Amino acid sequence: METEKCIGCGRCADVCPGNLLVIEAGRARLRDARDCWGCTACVKACPRAAIFYTLEASLGGAGGRLYAEDSRDTLTWVLRLADGEEQRIAVNKKQANDY
Ligand code: SF4
Ligand code: SF4
């Protein structure tokens, strides 16, 4: 989490299925990272891209981070690799469940 970006809106806490996030002193905090199973609901819900998912070596290289940028109709996954390379994948939210 990039705490300095957090505005304490609580959206991440509202969507976490494990109730793992709390708002303290106007900032979100993960109670215990060992309890998180990486569903990424909080990553998608954060309007400030303050929460990121750390990618293991097999998923983008050690140090890679996955963020989400949310706009009205589009969710954009932003993959920042450790070497600075950035890849973006835009998903139309209205078609996200079409297979
Ligand atoms: S990724 Fe972890 S902290 Fe975030 S919503 Fe899912 S279980 Fe909760
Ligand atoms: S959703 Fe983002 S900005 Fe809002 S409380 Fe959670 S981390 Fe902070």
Coordinates of C-alpha atoms and ligand atoms in Angstrom, one line a residue:
M1 CA 0.0 0.0 0.0
E2 CA 1.1 3.5 -0.8
T3 CA -0.2 5.1 2.4
E4 CA 0.5 8.7 1.3
K5 CA -2.0 8.4 -1.5
C6 CA -4.8 7.1 0.8
I7 CA -7.7 9.6 1.5
G8 CA -9.4 7.3 4.0
C9 CA -12.6 6.8 1.9
G10 CA -13.0 3.3 3.3
R11 CA -14.0 1.7 0.0
C12 CA -11.3 -0.9 0.3
A13 CA -12.6 -1.9 3.8
D14 CA -16.1 -2.1 2.5
V15 CA -15.3 -4.6 -0.2
C16 CA -12.8 -6.8 1.5
P17 CA -14.5 -10.2 2.0
G18 CA -12.3 -11.0 5.0
N19 CA -12.8 -7.7 6.8
L20 CA -9.0 -7.3 6.8
L21 CA -8.8 -3.6 6.2
V22 CA -9.4 -0.9 8.8
I23 CA -9.3 2.9 8.6
E24 CA -7.2 4.4 11.3
A25 CA -6.3 8.1 11.5
G26 CA -7.7 8.7 8.1
R27 CA -5.7 6.0 6.3
A28 CA -6.3 2.4 5.5
R29 CA -4.3 -0.3 7.1
L30 CA -4.2 -4.1 6.4
R31 CA -4.5 -5.9 9.7
D32 CA -2.3 -8.8 8.8
A33 CA -0.9 -9.4 5.3
R34 CA -0.7 -13.1 6.1
D35 CA -4.6 -13.3 6.1
C36 CA -4.9 -11.7 2.7
W37 CA -5.6 -14.2 -0.1
G38 CA -5.1 -11.7 -2.9
C39 CA -8.6 -11.4 -4.3
T40 CA -7.7 -7.8 -5.5
A41 CA -11.2 -6.5 -4.6
C42 CA -9.5 -3.7 -2.6
V43 CA -7.1 -2.9 -5.5
K44 CA -10.0 -2.4 -7.8
A45 CA -12.1 -0.4 -5.4
C46 CA -9.4 2.2 -4.5
P47 CA -10.0 5.5 -6.3
R48 CA -6.5 6.6 -5.7
A49 CA -4.5 3.6 -6.8
A50 CA -3.1 3.5 -3.3
I51 CA -3.2 -0.3 -3.1
F52 CA -1.1 -2.5 -5.2
Y53 CA -0.7 -6.3 -5.5
T54 CA 2.9 -7.4 -5.4
L55 CA 3.7 -9.9 -8.2
E56 CA 5.8 -12.9 -7.5
A57 CA 8.7 -13.8 -9.8
S58 CA 6.6 -16.1 -11.9
L59 CA 4.0 -13.3 -12.5
G60 CA 6.0 -10.3 -13.8
G61 CA 9.2 -10.6 -11.9
A62 CA 10.1 -9.9 -8.3
G63 CA 9.2 -6.3 -7.4
G64 CA 6.5 -6.0 -10.0
R65 CA 3.3 -4.3 -8.9
L66 CA -0.2 -4.5 -10.1
Y67 CA -2.5 -1.4 -9.7
A68 CA -6.0 -0.6 -10.9
E69 CA -7.3 2.7 -12.2
D70 CA -11.0 3.0 -12.2
S71 CA -13.1 5.2 -14.4
R72 CA -16.8 5.2 -15.1
D73 CA -16.9 2.5 -17.7
T74 CA -13.3 1.2 -17.7
L75 CA -11.1 -0.6 -15.2
T76 CA -7.4 -0.4 -16.3
W77 CA -5.0 -2.8 -14.8
V78 CA -1.5 -1.2 -14.6
L79 CA 1.5 -3.6 -14.3
R80 CA 4.7 -1.9 -13.3
L81 CA 7.7 -4.1 -13.5
A82 CA 10.7 -3.8 -11.3
D83 CA 12.7 -2.4 -14.3
G84 CA 10.2 0.4 -14.8
E85 CA 8.4 -1.0 -17.8
E86 CA 4.7 -0.5 -17.6
Q87 CA 1.9 -2.4 -19.3
R88 CA -1.8 -1.4 -19.2
I89 CA -4.8 -3.6 -19.8
A90 CA -8.2 -1.8 -20.1
V91 CA -11.3 -3.7 -19.4
N92 CA -14.8 -2.4 -20.3
K93 CA -16.7 -3.0 -17.0
K94 CA -20.0 -3.6 -18.7
Q95 CA -18.4 -6.4 -20.7
A96 CA -16.1 -7.8 -18.0
N97 CA -18.2 -10.9 -17.6
D98 CA -18.6 -11.7 -21.3
Y99 CA -16.6 -14.8 -22.3
Ligands
SF4_1 S1 -6.8 -8.6 -1.7 FE1 -6.7 -9.1 0.5 S2 -7.1 -7.2 1.6 FE2 -7.7 -6.9 -0.5 S3 -9.9 -7.3 -0.5 FE3 -8.9 -9.2 -1.1 S4 -8.6 -10.3 0.8 FE4 -9.1 -8.2 1.4
SF4_2 S1 -9.9 2.7 -1.0 FE1 -7.9 3.6 -1.3 S2 -8.1 5.8 -0.7 FE2 -9.9 4.7 0.1 S3 -9.3 4.1 2.2 FE3 -8.8 2.4 0.9 S4 -6.6 2.7 0.3 FE4 -7.4 4.6 1.1

